[in-house]
């Protein structure tokens, strides 16, 4: 193994590992390989790196929109990012006062805060049912996230929280929501379950609701201060510090076009891998890739607003994320319509108002708003009017505040990033089968039948979201198979405070440290991040 920190970048043909695609999983793979001392070359097709983790001025100057991911419960809970230590690399997560809100007609809303008790107390007759459902999961800290954000190959370590999760997680949201009776609690559960992009009568929609719902009370659902791209930048800095490089603007259509390297990791959709490898793949594996099912698409609208959204419900104004679409039945009907290939008149709309926690996203007094709804796969229908009508329903006067808007249909979503087949931002349906065996049934899902070639996109376990685990777990497999490295590398090694500041353990004493200080990132009780006050170093 070479010296872990080398200034020289790999030239053509002398990389130890090639990573195709610079989404969070491609970069997590590259970070892991670079931390093990390998020379890594990342090849990205788009002009800008980051895949689903980018921030751009999509509407007007000074409005910084998260192009894809905006809310980061999975990043904060992810074992990969806990080891990587974003805080030690200058990335700050900003938590909104209200984690997520579910507005209902008449100015009512269900409101979720970090506290289970506080959230339950607002749910009236369903207070006890909410507490009984969420408290055991929240009490488990990282246990549920650690189990779900795994390769799904080994039974996780037993804990009470995990047992509670396993009991209900493989069921449908419709089944689990029967324990609630108020429109608020039922709507709240539907709103968070619908992230699964499946009809709410399908398993494991309850599992998605329980994971994301409990993360509200453990890690939180923060945004990244300055935009999601800061997380991408931190990973790229770590790769470059390890002697690797990230090249953009080079779409890869065939494995034969890649520079030779002992290991190749592909942050691409299964059908792209199919096209790249062609006849080199055995027929059985090719058939499995061809059978892999993609889910519905999304239509996204980014808004530049003159003022904050005037949600009729006061508490909803403080929410980072909002789920719109009314009560359980209405949201279920919207999901069922999308599954039938229809565009609902009253769609389920996900909204992120990053500005409530991070005012840097827009010029003073202005706001950048992020919204999308689910649509049938490959849809070219512009849902802007229906998304605006849904926001207007719960925030009268909203449309008058719009200074500019930018829409991406599902078809355009795929044009921007081929991993989002038909606009499916999950890179593959999250049915029970495809959660457990992604993209094909194999003992190690990252290994492909081609020697030295690995899949590392969110089409592998643990699936979609910005958590980097698909990339990390694929890289650990490649390290073992190709380079004989059995010990996971220390990802914290290259964590340095860029400007100095205050550093210390979570909940412990902090002390001033100068710029360039290397920081050890020890796993903490929940987020596992070292707390750093960079403001002190400016
Ligand atoms: C609109 C939207 C909103 C989202 N919101 C959230 C959210 O709030 N929170 C969250 O956790 N997740 C969210 N997600 C999901 C999250 O962004 C993805 O699950 C995550 O980015 C997947 O990471 P990845 O590395 O597997 O793939 P991607 O991030 O999709 O990256 C793949 C990269 O590979 C490149 N690539 C693909 N094929 C080739 C090729 N042949 N040659 C060269 N390069 C190639 C692509 O250009 C891309 O840069 C959202 C996604 C979208 C689109």
Coordinates of C-alpha atoms and ligand atoms in Angstrom, one line a residue:
X1 CA 0.0 0.0 0.0
X2 CA 1.3 3.5 -0.8
X3 CA 1.7 6.3 1.6
X4 CA -1.9 7.5 2.4
X5 CA -1.4 11.2 1.7
X6 CA 0.2 11.9 -1.6
X7 CA 0.1 15.2 -3.4
X8 CA 0.3 13.9 -6.9
X9 CA -2.9 13.1 -8.7
X10 CA -3.2 9.9 -10.8
X11 CA -2.5 10.3 -14.4
X12 CA -4.3 8.3 -17.1
X13 CA -3.9 4.6 -16.5
X14 CA -2.2 4.8 -13.1
X15 CA -5.2 5.0 -10.7
X16 CA -5.7 2.1 -8.3
X17 CA -9.5 2.6 -8.5
X18 CA -11.9 4.3 -10.9
X19 CA -15.2 5.6 -9.6
X20 CA -17.8 6.5 -12.3
X21 CA -20.3 9.0 -10.9
X22 CA -19.8 11.6 -8.2
X23 CA -23.1 11.4 -6.3
X24 CA -22.8 11.0 -2.6
X25 CA -22.3 7.2 -3.0
X26 CA -19.6 7.6 -5.6
X27 CA -17.8 10.2 -3.5
X28 CA -18.2 8.1 -0.3
X29 CA -16.7 5.2 -2.2
X30 CA -13.8 7.4 -3.3
X31 CA -13.3 8.8 0.2
X32 CA -13.1 5.3 1.6
X33 CA -10.6 4.1 -1.0
X34 CA -8.5 7.2 -0.7
X35 CA -8.4 6.9 3.1
X36 CA -7.0 3.4 2.5
X37 CA -4.2 5.0 0.6
X38 CA -5.4 4.2 -2.9
X39 CA -5.1 6.6 -5.9
X40 CA -8.7 7.3 -6.9
X41 CA -10.0 8.8 -10.1
X42 CA -13.6 9.9 -10.1
X43 CA -15.2 10.3 -13.5
X44 CA -18.5 12.3 -13.6
X45 CA -20.7 12.9 -16.7
X46 CA -22.3 16.1 -15.6
X47 CA -20.5 19.4 -15.7
X48 CA -20.9 19.8 -11.9
X49 CA -20.0 17.1 -9.4
X50 CA -22.4 15.9 -6.6
X51 CA -25.3 14.1 -8.4
X52 CA -28.2 14.4 -6.0
X53 CA -26.2 16.6 -3.5
X54 CA -25.8 20.0 -5.3
X55 CA -26.7 23.6 -4.8
X56 CA -27.2 26.1 -7.6
X57 CA -28.7 29.5 -8.3
X58 CA -31.6 28.0 -10.2
X59 CA -33.9 31.0 -10.3
X60 CA -32.4 34.5 -9.5
X61 CA -29.0 35.7 -8.4
X62 CA -28.4 35.1 -4.7
X63 CA -31.0 32.4 -4.4
X64 CA -29.2 29.1 -3.6
X65 CA -31.4 26.2 -4.3
X66 CA -30.7 22.6 -3.5
X67 CA -31.0 21.0 -6.9
X68 CA -31.9 17.6 -5.4
X69 CA -31.5 16.6 -1.8
X70 CA -32.3 19.3 0.8
X71 CA -33.2 17.6 4.1
X72 CA -30.5 15.4 5.7
X73 CA -31.8 13.1 8.4
X74 CA -30.0 10.2 6.7
X75 CA -26.6 12.0 6.3
X76 CA -26.6 12.9 10.0
X77 CA -27.6 9.4 11.1
X78 CA -25.3 7.6 8.6
X79 CA -22.5 5.5 10.0
X80 CA -20.4 6.7 7.0
X81 CA -20.8 10.4 7.7
X82 CA -20.4 9.9 11.4
X83 CA -17.0 8.5 10.7
X84 CA -16.2 11.0 8.0
X85 CA -17.0 13.9 10.3
X86 CA -18.6 16.7 8.2
X87 CA -18.4 19.1 11.1
X88 CA -14.6 18.7 11.4
X89 CA -14.4 19.6 7.7
X90 CA -16.4 22.8 8.1
X91 CA -19.8 21.5 7.1
X92 CA -22.6 22.7 9.5
X93 CA -26.0 21.2 9.7
X94 CA -28.8 23.7 10.6
X95 CA -31.8 22.4 12.4
X96 CA -35.2 24.1 12.0
X97 CA -37.3 24.6 15.2
X98 CA -40.1 22.4 13.7
X99 CA -38.7 19.3 12.1
X100 CA -41.7 18.7 9.8
X101 CA -45.2 19.9 9.6
X102 CA -48.4 18.5 8.1
X103 CA -50.8 21.3 7.4
X104 CA -54.5 20.5 7.1
X105 CA -57.5 22.5 6.0
X106 CA -58.8 25.3 8.2
X107 CA -55.4 26.3 9.5
X108 CA -54.8 23.1 11.5
X109 CA -51.5 21.2 11.3
X110 CA -49.7 18.3 12.9
X111 CA -46.3 19.5 14.1
X112 CA -43.2 17.4 14.8
X113 CA -40.4 18.7 16.9
X114 CA -37.3 16.9 18.2
X115 CA -39.2 15.9 21.3
X116 CA -41.5 12.9 21.2
X117 CA -43.5 14.2 24.2
X118 CA -44.0 17.6 22.7
X119 CA -45.0 16.2 19.3
X120 CA -47.4 13.8 21.0
X121 CA -48.9 16.5 23.2
X122 CA -50.2 18.3 20.1
X123 CA -51.9 15.2 18.7
X124 CA -54.9 15.3 21.1
X125 CA -56.6 11.9 21.3
X126 CA -53.7 10.3 19.5
X127 CA -51.0 11.5 21.9
X128 CA -50.5 8.1 23.6
X129 CA -50.6 6.2 20.4
X130 CA -47.9 8.4 18.9
X131 CA -45.8 8.2 22.1
X132 CA -46.1 4.4 22.1
X133 CA -45.1 4.1 18.5
X134 CA -42.2 6.6 18.4
X135 CA -40.7 6.6 21.9
X136 CA -39.1 3.1 21.8
X137 CA -37.6 3.9 18.4
X138 CA -36.2 7.3 19.6
X139 CA -34.9 5.7 22.8
X140 CA -32.7 3.4 20.7
X141 CA -30.6 6.4 19.4
X142 CA -28.8 5.2 16.3
X143 CA -30.0 1.5 16.5
X144 CA -32.7 1.7 13.8
X145 CA -30.7 3.8 11.4
X146 CA -27.6 1.6 11.8
X147 CA -29.6 -1.5 11.0
X148 CA -31.5 0.1 8.1
X149 CA -28.4 1.8 6.7
X150 CA -26.6 -1.5 6.3
X151 CA -25.8 -4.0 3.5
X152 CA -28.8 -6.1 4.7
X153 CA -26.6 -9.1 4.7
X154 CA -26.2 -9.8 8.4
X155 CA -28.8 -9.8 11.2
X156 CA -28.3 -6.5 13.1
X157 CA -27.4 -6.5 16.8
X158 CA -30.6 -7.0 18.9
X159 CA -32.1 -3.9 20.6
X160 CA -35.5 -3.1 21.9
X161 CA -35.8 -0.3 19.3
X162 CA -34.9 -2.6 16.5
X163 CA -37.4 -5.2 17.7
X164 CA -40.1 -2.5 17.8
X165 CA -39.1 -1.4 14.3
X166 CA -39.0 -4.9 12.9
X167 CA -42.5 -5.7 14.2
X168 CA -44.1 -3.0 12.1
X169 CA -41.5 -1.9 9.5
X170 CA -42.4 -4.5 6.9
X171 CA -46.1 -3.6 7.0
X172 CA -48.0 -0.9 5.0
X173 CA -48.6 2.6 6.2
X174 CA -52.3 1.9 5.9
X175 CA -52.1 -1.0 8.3
X176 CA -50.0 0.9 10.9
X177 CA -52.0 4.1 10.7
X178 CA -55.1 2.2 11.9
X179 CA -53.8 2.9 15.5
X180 CA -54.5 6.6 15.0
X181 CA -57.9 8.2 14.9
X182 CA -57.4 11.9 14.5
X183 CA -57.0 13.4 11.0
X184 CA -53.8 15.1 12.3
X185 CA -52.0 11.9 13.4
X186 CA -53.2 9.9 10.4
X187 CA -52.2 12.7 7.9
X188 CA -48.8 13.1 9.6
X189 CA -48.1 9.3 9.2
X190 CA -49.2 9.4 5.6
X191 CA -47.1 12.4 4.8
X192 CA -43.9 10.8 6.1
X193 CA -44.7 7.3 4.6
X194 CA -45.3 8.8 1.2
X195 CA -41.5 9.5 0.9
X196 CA -41.4 5.8 -0.1
X197 CA -43.0 6.7 -3.5
X198 CA -45.3 3.6 -3.2
X199 CA -49.0 3.4 -2.6
X200 CA -49.7 3.6 1.2
X201 CA -51.3 0.2 1.1
X202 CA -48.0 -1.4 0.0
X203 CA -45.3 -2.7 2.4
X204 CA -42.8 -1.5 3.5
X205 CA -44.3 2.1 3.5
X206 CA -44.7 1.8 7.3
X207 CA -40.9 1.1 7.6
X208 CA -40.1 4.3 5.8
X209 CA -42.5 6.3 8.0
X210 CA -41.0 4.8 11.1
X211 CA -37.4 5.3 10.1
X212 CA -37.8 8.9 9.0
X213 CA -40.4 9.7 11.7
X214 CA -38.0 8.4 14.4
X215 CA -35.1 10.2 12.9
X216 CA -37.0 13.5 13.6
X217 CA -36.6 12.7 17.3
X218 CA -32.9 11.4 17.2
X219 CA -30.7 12.9 14.5
X220 CA -33.2 15.6 13.3
X221 CA -33.9 16.6 9.7
X222 CA -31.4 19.4 9.2
X223 CA -30.4 21.3 6.1
X224 CA -26.7 22.0 5.3
X225 CA -25.7 25.6 6.0
X226 CA -25.0 27.2 2.6
X227 CA -26.6 24.3 0.7
X228 CA -26.2 20.5 0.3
X229 CA -23.3 21.1 -2.1
X230 CA -21.1 21.9 1.0
X231 CA -21.3 18.2 1.8
X232 CA -20.1 17.3 -1.7
X233 CA -17.3 19.8 -1.5
X234 CA -16.1 18.3 1.8
X235 CA -15.9 14.8 0.3
X236 CA -14.1 16.1 -2.8
X237 CA -11.6 17.9 -0.7
X238 CA -10.9 14.7 1.2
X239 CA -10.4 12.8 -2.0
X240 CA -8.0 15.4 -3.4
X241 CA -6.1 15.6 -0.1
X242 CA -5.7 11.8 -0.5
X243 CA -4.1 12.2 -3.9
X244 CA -7.2 11.5 -5.9
X245 CA -9.0 13.5 -8.5
X246 CA -12.5 14.3 -9.7
X247 CA -13.1 14.9 -13.4
X248 CA -16.4 16.2 -14.7
X249 CA -18.1 16.4 -18.1
X250 CA -17.2 12.8 -19.2
X251 CA -20.2 10.5 -19.7
X252 CA -19.1 6.8 -19.6
X253 CA -21.1 4.6 -22.0
X254 CA -18.9 1.5 -22.0
X255 CA -16.5 -0.1 -19.5
X256 CA -14.1 -0.5 -22.4
X257 CA -13.7 3.3 -22.5
X258 CA -12.4 3.5 -18.9
X259 CA -8.7 3.7 -18.1
X260 CA -7.4 0.3 -16.8
X261 CA -7.5 0.0 -13.0
X262 CA -7.6 -2.9 -10.6
X263 CA -11.0 -1.8 -9.3
X264 CA -13.9 0.0 -10.9
X265 CA -16.8 1.2 -8.9
X266 CA -20.0 2.4 -10.7
X267 CA -22.3 4.9 -9.1
X268 CA -24.8 4.3 -11.9
X269 CA -28.3 2.8 -12.4
X270 CA -28.5 -1.0 -13.1
X271 CA -29.7 -0.3 -16.7
X272 CA -26.6 2.0 -17.3
X273 CA -24.4 -0.8 -16.1
X274 CA -26.2 -3.2 -18.4
X275 CA -25.5 -0.9 -21.3
X276 CA -21.9 -0.4 -20.3
X277 CA -21.0 -4.0 -19.8
X278 CA -23.3 -5.6 -22.5
X279 CA -22.4 -9.1 -23.5
X280 CA -19.6 -9.3 -20.9
X281 CA -22.3 -10.0 -18.2
X282 CA -23.6 -13.6 -17.8
X283 CA -27.2 -14.0 -19.0
X284 CA -28.7 -14.6 -15.5
X285 CA -27.3 -11.4 -14.1
X286 CA -28.3 -9.5 -17.2
X287 CA -31.9 -10.8 -16.8
X288 CA -31.9 -9.8 -13.1
X289 CA -30.8 -6.2 -14.1
X290 CA -33.4 -6.1 -16.8
X291 CA -36.1 -7.2 -14.2
X292 CA -35.1 -4.4 -11.8
X293 CA -38.1 -2.1 -11.3
X294 CA -38.0 1.6 -11.3
X295 CA -40.6 3.6 -9.4
X296 CA -42.7 6.7 -10.3
X297 CA -41.0 10.0 -11.1
X298 CA -41.1 13.5 -9.6
X299 CA -41.8 16.9 -10.9
X300 CA -39.8 19.6 -9.0
X301 CA -40.3 23.3 -8.7
X302 CA -37.9 25.7 -7.1
X303 CA -39.2 29.1 -6.2
X304 CA -37.6 32.5 -5.4
X305 CA -40.0 34.2 -3.0
X306 CA -40.3 37.9 -1.9
X307 CA -41.3 36.8 1.6
X308 CA -41.6 33.6 3.7
X309 CA -44.5 31.3 2.8
X310 CA -47.6 32.6 4.7
X311 CA -48.7 29.2 6.1
X312 CA -52.1 29.7 7.8
X313 CA -50.8 27.6 10.7
X314 CA -48.3 29.6 12.7
X315 CA -46.1 26.7 13.8
X316 CA -45.8 25.4 10.2
X317 CA -43.9 28.6 9.4
X318 CA -41.0 27.3 11.5
X319 CA -40.9 23.9 9.7
X320 CA -37.9 22.8 7.7
X321 CA -40.0 20.3 5.7
X322 CA -43.8 20.2 5.0
X323 CA -45.9 17.4 3.6
X324 CA -49.0 18.7 1.7
X325 CA -52.0 16.8 0.4
X326 CA -54.5 16.7 3.2
X327 CA -55.5 13.7 5.3
X328 CA -54.5 10.1 5.0
X329 CA -57.1 9.1 2.5
X330 CA -56.4 12.0 0.2
X331 CA -52.6 11.3 0.2
X332 CA -53.2 7.6 -0.3
X333 CA -55.5 8.4 -3.2
X334 CA -52.8 10.6 -4.8
X335 CA -50.2 7.8 -4.5
X336 CA -52.6 5.3 -5.9
X337 CA -53.4 7.6 -8.9
X338 CA -49.7 7.9 -9.6
X339 CA -49.2 4.2 -9.5
X340 CA -52.1 3.8 -12.0
X341 CA -50.2 6.2 -14.4
X342 CA -52.3 9.3 -13.6
X343 CA -51.4 12.8 -12.6
X344 CA -53.5 13.7 -9.5
X345 CA -55.3 17.0 -9.4
X346 CA -54.4 17.3 -5.7
X347 CA -50.9 15.8 -5.5
X348 CA -48.9 14.9 -2.5
X349 CA -46.3 17.7 -2.3
X350 CA -43.0 17.7 -0.4
X351 CA -41.8 21.2 0.5
X352 CA -38.5 22.3 2.1
X353 CA -38.0 25.8 3.3
X354 CA -34.3 25.8 4.1
X355 CA -34.3 29.5 4.9
X356 CA -36.0 28.9 8.3
X357 CA -32.8 27.4 9.5
X358 CA -30.3 28.8 7.1
X359 CA -30.9 32.4 6.1
X360 CA -27.9 32.3 3.7
X361 CA -30.0 30.7 1.0
X362 CA -31.5 33.9 -0.3
X363 CA -30.9 37.7 -0.3
X364 CA -31.9 39.3 3.0
X365 CA -35.7 39.1 3.6
X366 CA -36.2 36.8 0.5
X367 CA -36.7 33.0 0.5
X368 CA -35.8 30.0 -1.6
X369 CA -38.4 27.3 -1.6
X370 CA -38.0 23.7 -2.8
X371 CA -41.0 21.5 -3.7
X372 CA -41.8 18.4 -5.7
X373 CA -44.7 16.0 -6.3
X374 CA -44.8 12.4 -7.5
X375 CA -45.8 11.7 -11.1
X376 CA -45.9 8.6 -13.3
X377 CA -42.6 7.3 -14.6
X378 CA -41.2 9.3 -17.5
X379 CA -43.9 12.0 -17.2
X380 CA -43.4 15.1 -19.3
X381 CA -46.3 16.9 -17.5
X382 CA -45.5 20.2 -15.9
X383 CA -47.1 20.1 -12.4
X384 CA -46.2 23.7 -11.4
X385 CA -49.8 24.9 -11.3
X386 CA -51.0 21.9 -9.3
X387 CA -48.0 22.2 -6.8
X388 CA -48.7 26.0 -6.4
X389 CA -52.4 25.3 -5.9
X390 CA -51.6 22.8 -3.1
X391 CA -49.3 25.3 -1.4
X392 CA -51.9 28.1 -1.8
X393 CA -54.5 25.8 -0.2
X394 CA -52.6 25.9 3.1
X395 CA -50.9 29.3 2.6
X396 CA -53.3 31.7 0.9
X397 CA -51.4 34.5 -0.8
X398 CA -48.4 32.3 -1.6
X399 CA -48.6 32.8 -5.4
X400 CA -48.3 36.6 -5.1
X401 CA -44.9 36.2 -3.5
X402 CA -43.3 34.2 -6.3
X403 CA -40.5 36.3 -8.0
X404 CA -39.3 33.4 -10.2
X405 CA -39.7 29.7 -10.5
X406 CA -37.9 26.8 -12.3
X407 CA -39.6 23.5 -13.0
X408 CA -38.1 20.1 -13.9
X409 CA -40.4 17.4 -15.1
X410 CA -39.7 13.7 -14.5
X411 CA -38.4 13.3 -18.0
X412 CA -36.0 16.3 -17.5
X413 CA -35.0 14.8 -14.1
X414 CA -33.6 11.8 -16.0
X415 CA -32.0 14.0 -18.7
X416 CA -30.1 15.7 -15.9
X417 CA -29.1 12.5 -14.2
X418 CA -29.5 9.1 -15.9
X419 CA -29.6 7.4 -12.4
X420 CA -33.1 8.9 -12.1
X421 CA -34.7 6.5 -14.6
X422 CA -38.1 8.0 -15.6
X423 CA -37.6 10.6 -12.9
X424 CA -37.4 7.9 -10.1
X425 CA -35.1 9.7 -7.6
X426 CA -34.8 6.5 -5.6
X427 CA -33.0 4.7 -8.5
X428 CA -35.3 1.7 -8.1
X429 CA -38.6 1.0 -6.4
X430 CA -38.5 0.3 -2.7
X431 CA -40.6 -2.8 -2.6
X432 CA -39.7 -5.3 0.1
X433 CA -37.9 -7.4 -2.4
X434 CA -35.9 -4.5 -3.8
X435 CA -35.1 -3.2 -0.3
X436 CA -33.6 -6.5 0.7
X437 CA -32.0 -7.5 -2.6
X438 CA -30.9 -4.6 -4.7
X439 CA -30.4 -4.7 -7.7
X440 CA -30.3 -8.6 -7.8
X441 CA -30.3 -11.4 -5.4
X442 CA -26.6 -11.9 -4.5
X443 CA -24.8 -12.6 -1.3
X444 CA -22.8 -9.4 -1.8
X445 CA -24.9 -7.0 -3.8
X446 CA -22.0 -4.6 -4.6
X447 CA -19.9 -7.3 -6.4
X448 CA -20.8 -7.9 -10.0
X449 CA -20.0 -11.0 -12.1
X450 CA -17.1 -9.0 -13.6
X451 CA -13.9 -9.2 -11.7
X452 CA -12.9 -5.9 -10.1
X453 CA -16.2 -4.2 -11.1
X454 CA -18.6 -3.1 -8.3
X455 CA -21.9 -1.3 -8.2
X456 CA -22.1 1.5 -5.6
X457 CA -25.2 3.6 -6.5
X458 CA -28.4 3.8 -4.5
X459 CA -29.6 0.9 -6.6
X460 CA -27.7 -1.2 -4.0
X461 CA -28.5 -1.5 -0.3
X462 CA -29.4 0.5 1.7
X463 CA -31.0 2.4 -1.2
X464 CA -31.9 6.0 -1.7
X465 CA -30.9 9.1 0.3
X466 CA -27.8 11.0 1.1
X467 CA -26.0 8.6 3.5
X468 CA -23.0 7.4 1.4
X469 CA -23.4 3.9 2.7
X470 CA -23.9 2.2 -0.7
X471 CA -20.5 3.7 -1.7
X472 CA -18.8 2.9 1.5
X473 CA -19.9 -0.7 1.6
X474 CA -19.0 -1.2 -2.0
X475 CA -15.6 0.3 -1.4
X476 CA -15.0 -2.0 1.6
X477 CA -15.9 -5.0 -0.6
X478 CA -13.4 -3.8 -3.3
X479 CA -10.7 -3.2 -0.6
X480 CA -11.1 -6.7 0.6
X481 CA -11.4 -8.5 -2.8
X482 CA -8.8 -6.6 -4.8
X483 CA -6.4 -5.1 -2.3
X484 CA -6.5 -7.5 0.6
X485 CA -7.4 -4.7 3.0
X486 CA -9.7 -6.2 5.7
X487 CA -9.8 -3.3 8.2
X488 CA -12.0 -0.4 7.3
X489 CA -9.8 2.7 6.9
X490 CA -9.9 5.6 9.3
X491 CA -12.0 8.2 7.5
X492 CA -11.3 10.8 10.1
X493 CA -7.6 10.9 9.3
X494 CA -7.8 13.8 6.8
X495 CA -10.3 15.9 8.9
X496 CA -8.8 19.3 9.4
X497 CA -10.3 22.5 10.7
X498 CA -10.1 24.8 7.7
X499 CA -10.1 28.0 9.6
X500 CA -9.5 27.0 13.2
X501 CA -12.2 27.4 15.8
X502 CA -13.4 25.6 18.9
X503 CA -13.4 21.8 19.0
X504 CA -14.4 19.2 21.5
X505 CA -16.6 16.2 22.0
X506 CA -20.3 16.4 21.7
X507 CA -21.6 17.6 25.0
X508 CA -18.0 18.0 26.3
X509 CA -15.7 20.9 26.9
X510 CA -14.5 22.8 23.8
X511 CA -11.2 24.5 23.4
X512 CA -9.7 26.9 20.8
X513 CA -7.6 25.2 18.1
X514 CA -5.6 26.9 15.2
X515 CA -6.4 26.6 11.5
X516 CA -5.3 23.3 10.0
X517 CA -5.7 21.4 13.2
X518 CA -6.4 17.7 12.6
X519 CA -9.5 16.6 14.5
X520 CA -10.3 13.1 15.7
X521 CA -13.9 12.3 15.0
X522 CA -15.2 9.9 17.6
X523 CA -18.7 8.4 17.4
X524 CA -21.0 10.3 19.7
X525 CA -24.3 9.3 21.2
X526 CA -26.6 10.4 18.4
X527 CA -25.0 12.2 15.5
X528 CA -21.4 11.2 16.5
X529 CA -20.1 14.5 15.2
X530 CA -17.5 16.6 16.9
X531 CA -19.0 19.9 17.7
X532 CA -17.1 22.8 16.1
X533 CA -17.7 26.5 16.3
X534 CA -16.1 27.8 13.2
X535 CA -17.3 31.3 13.8
X536 CA -14.6 31.6 16.5
X537 CA -11.9 31.1 13.9
X538 CA -13.1 33.7 11.3
Ligands
LIG1 C1 -35.2 16.2 -6.4 C2 -34.6 15.3 -5.4 C3 -34.8 15.5 -4.1 C4 -34.2 14.7 -3.2 N1 -34.3 14.9 -1.8 C5 -33.6 14.2 -0.9 C6 -33.5 14.7 0.4 O1 -34.1 15.7 0.8 N2 -32.8 13.9 1.3 C7 -32.1 12.8 0.9 O2 -31.4 12.2 1.7 N3 -32.1 12.4 -0.4 C8 -32.8 13.1 -1.3 N4 -32.8 12.7 -2.6 C9 -32.2 11.4 -3.0 C10 -30.7 11.5 -3.1 O3 -30.3 12.7 -3.7 C11 -30.2 10.3 -3.8 O4 -30.7 9.1 -3.2 C12 -28.7 10.2 -3.7 O5 -28.1 11.4 -4.3 C13 -28.2 9.0 -4.4 O6 -26.8 9.1 -4.5 P1 -25.9 8.3 -5.6 O7 -24.5 8.6 -5.4 O8 -26.3 6.8 -5.5 O9 -26.5 8.8 -7.0 P2 -26.6 10.2 -7.6 O10 -26.6 11.2 -6.5 O11 -27.8 10.2 -8.5 O12 -25.3 10.4 -8.4 C14 -25.0 9.7 -9.5 C15 -23.9 10.4 -10.3 O13 -23.4 9.6 -11.3 C16 -23.4 10.3 -12.5 N5 -23.5 9.4 -13.6 C17 -24.5 8.5 -13.8 N6 -24.2 7.7 -14.9 C18 -23.0 8.1 -15.4 C19 -22.2 7.7 -16.5 N7 -22.6 6.8 -17.3 N8 -21.0 8.4 -16.7 C20 -20.6 9.3 -15.9 N9 -21.4 9.8 -14.8 C21 -22.5 9.2 -14.6 C22 -24.5 11.3 -12.5 O14 -24.4 12.4 -13.3 C23 -24.5 11.7 -11.0 O15 -23.7 12.8 -10.8 C24 -33.4 13.6 -3.6 C25 -33.2 13.4 -5.0 C26 -33.8 14.2 -5.9 C27 -33.5 14.1 -7.3

